[in-house]
Amino acid sequence: DAYFSDAWQEMIGYTDHDFPHTGAAWKGALHPQDRKRVLAAVKEHLVEQSGPYDIEFRMRCKDGSWKWIEAIGRVTQRDEKGHPLRMMGTHTDISARKEAELRLQEEQEAFRCFANIASDYFWELDEQFRFLSISPNIAIRSGLNYLNYVGKTRWELPFVGISDEKWAEHRSLLMAHKPFRDFEGGLANADGETRWFLMSGDPIFSRNGRFLGYRGVSQDITDRKLAEGKIQKLAYYDHLTELPNRRLFRDRLEQDMKRVTRNNSSLALLFIDLDKFKEVNDTLGHDKGDILLIEAAQRIRKHVRDTDTLARLGGDEFAIVLPEYGETGNIDRIVQDVLQALEMPFELGGGSVGHISGSIGIALYPKEANSIEDLLKHADQAMYAAKHSRTSRFNYFTRSMQEEARDRIEMMNDLRHALELHQLEVYFQPIVDARTGEIVKAEALLRWHHPVRGMVSPLMFIPLAEESGLILNIGDWVFEEALRNIARWQENTGKLVQVSVNKSSVQFMHSDQHHWHENYLKSGLPDHTITVEITESLLLSESDKIRNQFNFFKEHGIELSIDDFGTGFSALSYLNQFDVDYLKIDKSFVQKMTTDSSSKALTEAIIIMAHKLNIKTIAEGVETEAQRNVLKSYGCDFMQGFLFSKPIPSDEFEQWLLK
């Protein structure tokens, strides 16, 4: 039998108080999932005579619903053998509490689930800034074992990439129990890879205001950092040589200038230009040129300090910033080492070899410049002076260079209008048959009649024309003038003269826009009336564009002449490949023949070799009868020089033909 109070019955919905007063009824009202556990607990209390039992279970109400009950009871009477005779206890409705606990469990489970799938990581610190917990998903996503960090203080974690200033600022916020935002740091994972995190946290306080620690979130920003690194590399580094580019170079130069100003020190800026690189690039191709630039950068890098900045400014130009160089002797040593390194042959693959040199301009701060613009301008002016110097391949800036630079700019501007203002004229220098002395050829040579400067030397303005690209239109005009004068001379004198026209690598690289062969065909002149003169270096060309031009000229009756032979690469094996018609022996050999046995032997060897290859020879710079006689004895085919005539205007050349 059992007794249940009215209040107990009302608790489970028996307001009419008709719940059976039997133990069986009570057992039957227990939730099936709880019954075994509850009865076992009661039995244990009855048999072992332990203290009061306290157990929670669900009980069915009259309407079929379930309520959570907390039962506390004990045996109050036993017989002589210890068997229980009477038990008393209380039942308390704990449904509201259990429902709250269930909701909390569900929320905690939901939070754990969210924490495991979230891209961010949650963490908690105690009042000593030790890690109490870290999201386990950090191990899956970032490869970090969170258990390695639990129990360690924030200072003990091996963060990288954080400056001392940032650490001090961050620590002061924590010690002051203040929130912090967007604190960046890196941690190495199990694979040794650095993972970057962006961390934010807020302090936790009890109800009475006691500091309990921090809760916060961390975001893995490794992908972003890598992307930023790539963007920074693209923005601030040259993609070919991986050196700082012009933008980063300027930034570092500004910082170095500020620092040496504070330290009352000095700084040197070096501009480096690779001489003859354009020839290598145009003749061997851009791929080979890129290989040379990479190797040149590596060679220069070997001769600068870690504290110096080496940058590629673009094309074949490099710059070095030397802060606190000490004495100019240190600069001279670096410059000499760099120049010597650049003179060594460059192995470019496929049997190709590149030969270049360097020109270096040097400007000092604050000695020769008060601003970054002045420093850059002065280094450039010094480099240009070195490039065109016949005595030294490096120059320190001097005040006179400013005048030279201004003069060069003025000349460049004047040259842009020289053609339309009819200041340019084509002169012709006769080329005679070595046996008969008859004028059979001529070389077209450009002259500039400047209204103020007078006759400007081609050595001064031709490099400017090539550098600026003006040579393209000017070169076309020279070719047209040559065709026009050949036709006029033939009409007026009855003599057909072959004219040679110089064509630089710059013109060859843009030949698809400048169609000499079409103009030649339109002129109606016979084949072999025009010869195109090129330098030796173009023979080495691996550019299909240049090679095709050679072949195209030959197919359309334009002959090929190699100018200044013997002073360049002397690529003898290439002569047959391009079906060369003429070799022009450089005047430096011709003019020394009668006094220098080596020049005499080389001149004879060139003539013999050319004839063996069915190539005719033209000797340049013939000035004396002695030179003429030696050349004639060697079998030279044609001669050109002041002995016969200097370059003369077209009308005067026509009179020579008539004579």
XYZ file of C-alpha atoms in Angstrom:
659
model
C 0.000 0.000 0.000
C 0.987 3.594 -0.511
C -0.178 7.004 0.477
C -0.061 10.044 -1.811
C -1.032 13.423 -0.475
C -3.636 15.580 -2.155
C -0.965 18.057 -3.161
C 1.072 15.250 -4.708
C -1.950 14.074 -6.711
C -2.715 17.607 -7.872
C 0.921 17.953 -8.977
C 0.368 15.272 -11.660
C -3.158 16.392 -12.561
C -5.371 14.306 -10.296
C -7.508 17.166 -9.016
C -10.271 14.684 -8.098
C -7.740 12.873 -5.935
C -8.449 9.462 -7.479
C -4.879 8.278 -8.028
C -4.675 4.673 -6.722
C -2.865 4.455 -3.407
C -0.703 1.495 -4.451
C 2.965 1.033 -5.220
C 2.051 -0.630 -8.477
C 0.236 2.513 -9.629
C 3.257 4.606 -8.789
C 5.545 2.232 -10.709
C 3.165 2.272 -13.653
C 3.272 6.083 -13.796
C 7.069 6.137 -14.201
C 8.447 6.924 -17.673
C 9.474 3.668 -19.385
C 12.966 5.050 -20.040
C 13.387 6.003 -16.369
C 11.630 3.091 -14.634
C 14.518 0.641 -14.462
C 16.931 3.287 -13.233
C 14.532 4.574 -10.549
C 13.573 1.136 -9.206
C 17.248 0.137 -9.071
C 18.061 3.226 -7.029
C 15.202 2.590 -4.615
C 16.165 -1.057 -4.262
C 19.758 -0.123 -3.558
C 18.599 2.187 -0.772
C 16.323 -0.463 0.710
C 18.908 -3.237 0.697
C 22.108 -1.367 1.556
C 20.446 0.817 4.157
C 22.300 3.814 2.813
C 21.396 7.407 3.446
C 18.465 9.172 1.766
C 18.138 8.682 -1.909
C 17.735 11.576 -4.363
C 16.706 10.801 -7.892
C 15.122 12.559 -10.848
C 12.638 10.965 -13.236
C 9.605 11.607 -15.398
C 6.085 10.727 -14.287
C 2.932 10.518 -16.396
C 0.180 12.975 -15.581
C -3.503 12.160 -15.764
C -3.805 13.914 -19.142
C -0.970 11.760 -20.537
C 1.718 14.438 -20.367
C 4.970 14.019 -18.462
C 6.471 15.958 -15.612
C 9.948 15.869 -14.211
C 9.977 14.929 -10.537
C 12.764 15.069 -7.994
C 12.212 12.334 -5.365
C 13.959 12.458 -1.995
C 13.171 9.703 0.520
C 14.403 7.274 3.076
C 13.301 4.165 5.019
C 11.888 5.294 8.340
C 11.117 1.867 9.913
C 12.650 -1.637 9.693
C 11.980 -4.930 11.480
C 14.442 -6.805 13.654
C 16.083 -8.328 10.558
C 16.469 -4.958 8.892
C 13.753 -5.398 6.383
C 12.084 -2.078 5.471
C 8.610 -1.587 6.863
C 7.961 2.052 6.160
C 9.355 4.685 3.732
C 8.653 8.377 3.576
C 9.704 11.041 1.116
C 8.837 14.036 -1.009
C 8.281 14.611 -4.710
C 9.036 18.029 -6.199
C 7.975 19.200 -9.636
C 11.227 20.206 -11.371
C 9.829 20.341 -14.919
C 10.606 24.048 -15.319
C 14.177 23.573 -14.182
C 14.701 20.521 -16.401
C 13.253 22.370 -19.347
C 15.676 25.233 -18.730
C 18.592 22.793 -18.452
C 17.504 21.088 -21.661
C 17.341 24.392 -23.478
C 20.806 25.266 -22.157
C 22.175 21.912 -23.335
C 20.622 22.447 -26.735
C 22.091 25.933 -26.923
C 25.502 24.660 -25.851
C 25.346 21.900 -28.429
C 24.288 24.370 -31.073
C 27.191 26.641 -30.072
C 29.646 23.741 -30.238
C 28.299 22.794 -33.654
C 28.543 26.388 -34.818
C 32.058 26.729 -33.424
C 33.144 23.588 -35.267
C 31.822 24.722 -38.641
C 32.527 28.453 -38.309
C 35.462 29.968 -40.143
C 36.387 31.923 -37.009
C 37.862 30.456 -33.836
C 36.659 31.222 -30.309
C 38.875 31.332 -27.285
C 38.748 32.235 -23.603
C 41.411 33.498 -21.188
C 41.340 33.416 -17.398
C 42.275 36.318 -15.157
C 45.981 35.397 -15.557
C 45.598 35.544 -19.364
C 45.968 31.779 -19.660
C 44.006 30.039 -22.407
C 41.077 28.151 -20.908
C 39.712 26.971 -24.241
C 40.195 27.302 -28.001
C 37.829 26.123 -30.733
C 38.799 22.558 -31.682
C 38.134 23.301 -35.374
C 41.354 25.286 -35.462
C 43.164 21.952 -35.740
C 41.174 20.959 -38.823
C 41.262 24.274 -40.629
C 44.663 25.674 -39.718
C 46.630 22.608 -38.636
C 47.191 23.923 -35.090
C 46.815 21.582 -32.110
C 44.707 23.696 -29.740
C 45.645 21.453 -26.798
C 49.219 22.739 -27.081
C 48.034 26.223 -26.176
C 45.503 25.536 -23.398
C 47.035 26.539 -20.059
C 49.638 28.829 -21.603
C 49.499 32.570 -21.263
C 49.068 34.793 -24.259
C 52.724 35.818 -24.006
C 53.922 32.210 -24.178
C 52.400 31.516 -27.594
C 55.130 31.636 -30.279
C 53.602 34.428 -32.356
C 55.644 35.789 -35.288
C 55.385 38.893 -37.402
C 54.583 41.212 -34.486
C 56.840 44.159 -33.796
C 57.928 45.014 -30.266
C 55.849 48.182 -30.469
C 52.714 46.230 -31.365
C 53.300 43.741 -28.546
C 53.743 46.541 -26.017
C 50.566 48.258 -27.180
C 48.599 44.989 -27.063
C 49.876 44.047 -23.605
C 48.989 47.444 -22.184
C 45.376 46.988 -23.356
C 45.146 43.559 -21.712
C 46.663 44.712 -18.459
C 44.176 47.600 -18.410
C 41.319 45.118 -19.048
C 40.258 46.949 -22.188
C 38.835 45.558 -25.445
C 41.215 45.069 -28.368
C 40.483 44.759 -32.081
C 42.244 43.423 -35.203
C 45.484 42.291 -33.607
C 47.543 40.421 -36.270
C 49.979 37.621 -35.618
C 51.273 34.384 -37.102
C 51.652 30.897 -35.618
C 53.520 27.945 -37.109
C 51.398 24.811 -37.554
C 52.527 21.179 -37.395
C 53.914 21.381 -40.959
C 55.985 24.432 -40.150
C 53.689 26.617 -42.227
C 52.903 30.038 -40.764
C 49.184 30.673 -40.359
C 48.122 34.280 -39.863
C 45.293 35.316 -37.530
C 43.307 38.473 -36.929
C 42.258 38.565 -33.247
C 39.716 40.614 -31.300
C 38.628 40.222 -27.656
C 36.548 41.716 -24.841
C 37.147 41.528 -21.079
C 34.775 39.506 -18.813
C 33.648 40.777 -15.436
C 31.572 39.210 -12.620
C 28.416 40.877 -11.273
C 30.417 42.574 -8.604
C 32.934 43.871 -11.180
C 35.762 41.408 -10.605
C 37.912 40.762 -13.712
C 37.507 37.155 -14.885
C 39.452 37.078 -18.146
C 38.798 37.558 -21.864
C 36.610 36.046 -24.523
C 37.393 36.595 -28.146
C 37.461 35.425 -31.715
C 40.283 34.803 -34.169
C 40.048 34.659 -37.943
C 42.503 32.790 -40.154
C 43.668 35.404 -42.682
C 46.512 33.380 -44.192
C 45.009 33.395 -47.693
C 44.514 37.130 -47.478
C 48.099 37.671 -46.291
C 49.429 35.532 -49.141
C 47.286 37.448 -51.623
C 48.474 40.745 -50.156
C 52.049 39.504 -50.472
C 51.513 38.667 -54.144
C 49.843 42.004 -54.790
C 52.661 43.792 -52.989
C 55.204 41.876 -55.041
C 53.424 42.819 -58.254
C 53.124 46.429 -57.136
C 56.627 46.902 -55.720
C 58.899 44.334 -57.376
C 60.058 43.773 -60.924
C 58.528 40.507 -62.161
C 61.602 39.539 -64.210
C 64.533 40.155 -61.849
C 62.507 40.192 -58.581
C 64.332 43.390 -57.634
C 62.484 46.402 -56.198
C 60.813 48.332 -58.996
C 60.790 52.081 -59.569
C 57.993 52.683 -57.034
C 59.642 50.787 -54.160
C 63.041 52.208 -55.122
C 61.740 55.756 -54.793
C 60.114 54.987 -51.434
C 63.340 53.488 -50.033
C 65.398 56.354 -51.430
C 63.149 58.877 -49.667
C 63.459 56.967 -46.378
C 67.244 56.708 -46.686
C 67.511 60.419 -47.461
C 65.522 61.267 -44.316
C 67.655 58.947 -42.207
C 71.020 60.276 -43.390
C 69.725 63.810 -42.858
C 68.895 62.960 -39.223
C 72.288 61.287 -38.786
C 74.142 64.141 -40.487
C 75.510 61.576 -42.917
C 75.513 61.202 -46.715
C 74.133 58.990 -49.471
C 75.161 58.018 -52.999
C 72.787 57.220 -55.848
C 74.092 55.152 -58.775
C 72.286 54.876 -62.113
C 73.449 51.918 -64.236
C 72.755 51.569 -67.958
C 73.649 48.384 -69.850
C 75.544 49.398 -72.988
C 74.874 47.305 -76.124
C 71.930 45.575 -74.441
C 69.585 46.823 -77.147
C 71.748 45.144 -79.779
C 71.591 41.844 -77.888
C 67.831 42.210 -77.405
C 67.187 43.101 -81.040
C 69.539 40.562 -82.558
C 69.233 37.546 -80.261
C 65.601 38.085 -79.304
C 63.729 39.241 -76.218
C 63.911 35.835 -74.514
C 67.699 35.947 -74.572
C 67.554 39.581 -73.496
C 65.481 38.621 -70.462
C 68.013 35.946 -69.501
C 70.775 38.544 -69.717
C 68.848 41.004 -67.523
C 68.297 38.364 -64.842
C 71.974 37.406 -64.835
C 73.057 41.062 -64.835
C 70.881 41.730 -61.783
C 72.448 38.787 -59.962
C 75.964 39.959 -60.812
C 75.302 43.494 -59.565
C 73.636 42.185 -56.382
C 76.858 40.418 -55.374
C 78.636 43.750 -55.004
C 76.166 45.656 -52.806
C 75.536 45.439 -49.061
C 72.364 44.120 -47.450
C 71.617 47.656 -46.284
C 71.841 49.002 -49.851
C 68.943 49.039 -52.297
C 69.359 47.570 -55.777
C 66.401 48.199 -58.094
C 65.479 47.771 -61.727
C 64.001 51.012 -62.992
C 62.874 49.522 -66.294
C 64.384 48.282 -69.553
C 68.145 47.994 -69.120
C 68.414 50.561 -66.324
C 69.277 49.710 -62.716
C 69.878 51.867 -59.645
C 71.769 51.414 -56.384
C 71.216 53.454 -53.225
C 74.314 53.521 -50.985
C 73.415 55.112 -47.631
C 76.296 56.153 -45.386
C 78.934 55.139 -47.918
C 81.784 56.627 -45.876
C 84.379 57.744 -48.427
C 84.062 58.071 -52.195
C 86.755 55.419 -52.468
C 84.153 52.889 -51.300
C 81.843 54.005 -54.112
C 84.658 53.715 -56.660
C 85.401 50.153 -55.544
C 81.758 49.084 -55.915
C 81.489 50.781 -59.307
C 84.636 49.108 -60.631
C 83.481 45.694 -59.387
C 80.067 46.104 -61.037
C 81.534 47.283 -64.344
C 84.007 44.391 -64.384
C 81.219 41.885 -63.650
C 79.087 43.221 -66.500
C 81.940 42.880 -68.999
C 82.128 39.112 -68.573
C 80.360 37.155 -71.378
C 76.743 36.134 -70.728
C 75.853 32.529 -71.549
C 72.282 32.798 -72.834
C 71.585 29.177 -73.764
C 71.520 27.437 -77.118
C 75.097 28.476 -77.798
C 74.182 32.177 -77.712
C 76.573 34.520 -75.945
C 75.863 38.141 -75.068
C 78.496 40.864 -74.688
C 77.617 44.108 -72.941
C 79.205 46.707 -70.716
C 77.898 49.260 -68.267
C 77.770 53.023 -67.823
C 77.259 54.404 -64.311
C 76.260 57.875 -63.162
C 76.789 58.875 -59.538
C 75.109 61.683 -57.569
C 75.729 62.485 -53.895
C 73.240 63.670 -51.270
C 73.212 66.227 -49.734
C 76.418 67.448 -51.380
C 75.036 67.790 -54.911
C 71.259 67.778 -54.394
C 68.683 69.188 -51.993
C 65.688 67.107 -53.065
C 64.914 63.662 -54.403
C 64.002 65.106 -57.798
C 67.370 66.850 -58.087
C 69.201 63.721 -56.961
C 67.444 61.551 -59.564
C 68.035 64.117 -62.299
C 71.709 64.513 -61.434
C 72.369 60.747 -61.364
C 70.692 60.441 -64.775
C 72.781 63.274 -66.202
C 75.967 61.728 -64.839
C 75.023 58.359 -66.337
C 74.353 59.909 -69.745
C 77.750 61.629 -69.602
C 79.426 58.311 -68.751
C 77.618 56.578 -71.600
C 78.955 59.063 -74.130
C 82.393 59.472 -72.624
C 85.429 58.122 -74.447
C 87.613 58.035 -71.336
C 85.516 56.690 -68.451
C 82.477 54.499 -68.074
C 81.399 56.105 -64.808
C 80.979 59.734 -63.891
C 80.195 61.751 -60.795
C 77.686 64.530 -61.316
C 79.135 67.986 -61.942
C 77.351 71.290 -62.416
C 78.464 71.469 -66.049
C 76.367 68.367 -66.760
C 73.207 70.369 -66.137
C 74.079 72.606 -69.053
C 74.856 69.571 -71.198
C 71.538 67.963 -70.257
C 69.598 71.111 -71.105
C 71.459 71.341 -74.384
C 70.619 67.717 -75.186
C 66.908 68.264 -74.492
C 66.889 71.377 -76.667
C 68.610 69.493 -79.475
C 66.102 66.644 -79.188
C 63.193 69.097 -79.451
C 64.772 70.829 -82.443
C 65.373 67.490 -84.155
C 61.664 66.677 -83.921
C 60.928 69.547 -86.293
C 64.083 69.410 -88.413
C 62.538 67.300 -91.160
C 59.413 69.398 -91.656
C 61.492 72.608 -91.543
C 63.764 71.231 -94.319
C 66.880 71.412 -92.147
C 67.964 67.871 -93.011
C 69.898 67.022 -96.175
C 71.338 63.838 -97.611
C 75.009 64.021 -98.644
C 76.687 61.373 -100.761
C 80.275 60.161 -100.460
C 81.662 58.602 -103.652
C 82.898 54.999 -103.666
C 85.340 54.246 -106.459
C 86.369 51.123 -108.299
C 89.837 50.283 -106.938
C 91.136 49.307 -110.406
C 89.808 52.153 -112.538
C 89.179 54.950 -110.047
C 85.707 55.431 -111.536
C 82.804 56.452 -109.255
C 80.467 53.442 -109.235
C 78.846 53.701 -105.812
C 78.000 56.183 -103.075
C 77.022 56.103 -99.427
C 74.037 58.217 -98.341
C 74.922 60.223 -95.229
C 72.531 62.438 -93.268
C 73.413 66.042 -92.444
C 71.613 68.588 -90.252
C 71.830 72.305 -91.002
C 70.703 73.858 -87.717
C 69.670 77.523 -87.993
C 71.604 78.461 -84.839
C 74.124 75.665 -84.225
C 75.173 75.404 -87.825
C 76.173 71.966 -89.166
C 75.495 69.444 -86.367
C 77.682 66.323 -86.272
C 75.854 63.045 -86.981
C 77.696 61.616 -83.967
C 75.599 64.001 -81.856
C 72.141 63.781 -83.388
C 71.913 60.216 -84.810
C 71.984 58.636 -81.295
C 69.248 61.089 -80.259
C 67.183 60.096 -83.293
C 67.527 56.398 -82.472
C 66.803 56.930 -78.786
C 63.640 58.941 -79.497
C 62.372 56.817 -82.402
C 62.680 59.759 -84.822
C 65.107 57.628 -86.834
C 62.144 55.689 -88.276
C 60.598 58.580 -90.206
C 63.963 60.196 -90.877
C 65.318 56.878 -92.188
C 62.374 56.504 -94.567
C 62.991 60.010 -95.852
C 66.697 59.274 -96.429
C 65.770 56.139 -98.398
C 63.315 58.118 -100.559
C 65.951 60.780 -101.182
C 68.429 58.103 -102.242
C 65.952 56.641 -104.754
C 65.031 60.101 -106.104
C 68.643 61.142 -106.613
C 69.679 57.858 -108.252
C 66.915 58.354 -110.814
C 67.842 62.039 -111.367
C 71.546 61.279 -111.774
C 70.774 58.552 -114.301
C 68.576 60.917 -116.274
C 71.060 63.815 -116.214
C 74.358 61.919 -116.571
C 73.416 58.583 -118.098
C 75.178 56.788 -115.237
C 73.484 54.370 -112.816
C 75.102 54.626 -109.369
C 74.489 52.129 -106.586
C 73.760 53.878 -103.272
C 74.160 52.299 -99.845
C 71.781 53.374 -97.083
C 72.443 52.675 -93.402
C 69.723 50.888 -91.433
C 69.934 50.435 -87.648
C 68.498 47.652 -85.510
C 65.798 50.072 -84.364
C 64.581 50.402 -87.949
C 64.733 46.652 -88.528
C 62.533 45.983 -85.500
C 59.853 48.322 -86.950
C 60.275 47.325 -90.586
C 56.683 46.054 -90.803
C 55.567 49.700 -90.628
C 58.258 51.043 -92.986
C 58.198 49.243 -96.333
C 61.437 50.105 -98.139
C 61.085 47.293 -100.665
C 57.673 48.554 -101.820
C 59.042 52.042 -102.417
C 62.008 50.524 -104.233
C 59.727 48.587 -106.575
C 57.624 51.686 -107.238
C 60.742 53.647 -108.218
C 61.252 51.467 -111.302
C 65.004 51.320 -110.710
C 66.883 48.145 -111.725
C 67.861 45.472 -109.204
C 71.033 45.968 -107.163
C 70.756 49.747 -107.282
C 70.336 49.928 -103.491
C 72.551 48.423 -100.811
C 71.447 48.297 -97.183
C 74.313 48.735 -94.713
C 74.030 46.995 -91.336
C 76.341 46.441 -88.374
C 78.043 43.127 -87.620
C 75.884 42.542 -84.536
C 72.756 42.169 -86.659
C 74.288 39.050 -88.235
C 73.920 37.322 -84.875
C 70.220 38.020 -84.789
C 67.891 35.216 -83.759
C 64.900 37.437 -84.444
C 62.724 36.043 -87.225
C 61.680 39.586 -88.077
C 65.277 40.652 -88.808
C 66.203 37.422 -90.590
C 63.105 37.674 -92.789
C 64.026 41.259 -93.674
C 67.467 40.126 -94.832
C 65.931 37.479 -97.061
C 63.216 39.830 -98.298
C 65.745 42.449 -99.367
C 67.722 39.872 -101.339
C 64.580 38.582 -103.051
C 63.696 42.125 -104.163
C 67.090 43.056 -105.587
C 68.457 44.957 -102.569
C 72.048 44.037 -101.715
C 73.510 43.660 -98.231
C 76.657 45.325 -96.886
C 78.317 44.857 -93.481
C 79.594 48.207 -92.147
C 82.719 48.673 -89.973
C 83.662 45.001 -90.337
C 86.223 43.744 -87.820
C 85.289 46.059 -84.952
C 82.292 44.113 -83.599
C 81.472 40.458 -83.057
C 83.262 39.334 -86.266
C 80.719 36.551 -86.730
C 82.415 34.966 -89.746
C 80.240 31.844 -89.676
C 77.160 33.987 -90.263
C 78.363 35.603 -93.489
C 77.310 32.697 -95.691
C 73.946 32.313 -93.983
C 72.794 35.753 -95.075
C 74.342 35.923 -98.551
C 76.283 39.118 -97.793
C 77.400 41.109 -100.859
C 79.942 43.547 -99.371
C 82.244 43.879 -96.367
C 83.263 47.429 -95.496
C 86.702 47.347 -93.864
C 86.684 49.751 -90.927
C 88.786 52.886 -91.340
C 90.645 52.162 -88.079
C 92.453 49.300 -89.909
C 92.922 51.197 -93.153
C 94.456 54.279 -91.589
C 97.030 52.248 -89.604
C 98.055 49.908 -92.411
C 101.203 51.768 -93.363
C 102.449 52.099 -89.779
C 101.028 49.087 -87.922
C 101.822 45.583 -89.117
C 98.864 44.028 -87.243
C 96.340 46.324 -88.956
C 98.007 45.605 -92.289
C 97.789 41.834 -91.733
C 94.149 42.026 -90.583
C 93.165 44.096 -93.609
C 94.773 41.601 -95.975
C 93.154 38.687 -94.144
C 89.681 40.270 -94.375
C 90.062 40.799 -98.126
C 91.305 37.253 -98.747
C 88.558 35.726 -96.572
C 85.845 37.811 -98.250
C 86.953 36.784 -101.725
C 86.992 33.127 -100.698
C 83.319 33.602 -99.758
C 82.545 35.488 -102.998
C 82.060 38.717 -101.047
C 83.419 42.026 -102.353
C 85.269 44.473 -100.110
C 85.014 48.225 -99.626
C 87.785 50.002 -97.705
C 86.639 53.024 -95.696
C 88.685 56.048 -94.650
C 91.252 55.954 -97.472
C 93.181 59.230 -97.190
C 96.620 58.673 -98.764
C 98.059 57.265 -101.956
C 100.101 54.829 -99.846
C 96.949 53.372 -98.350
C 95.388 53.172 -101.796
C 98.390 51.314 -103.225
C 98.462 48.750 -100.371
C 94.750 48.086 -100.711
C 95.026 47.752 -104.457
C 97.886 45.259 -104.051
C 95.693 43.179 -101.721
C 92.937 43.077 -104.321
C 90.440 45.303 -102.501
C 87.441 45.902 -104.794
C 86.248 49.391 -103.830
C 87.524 52.377 -101.846
C 85.916 55.270 -100.017
C 87.548 58.219 -98.262
C 88.809 61.765 -98.372
C 91.481 60.815 -100.905
C 88.668 60.720 -103.422
C 86.027 62.997 -101.894
C 84.399 64.010 -98.688
C 80.579 63.592 -98.420
C 79.012 66.192 -100.736
C 75.494 67.459 -101.587
C 73.532 65.740 -104.352
C 74.067 68.480 -106.965
C 77.806 68.492 -106.360
C 77.893 64.694 -106.594
C 76.149 64.953 -109.955
C 78.896 67.273 -111.211
C 81.495 64.699 -110.148
C 79.672 62.119 -112.249
C 79.701 64.429 -115.248
C 83.449 64.954 -114.856
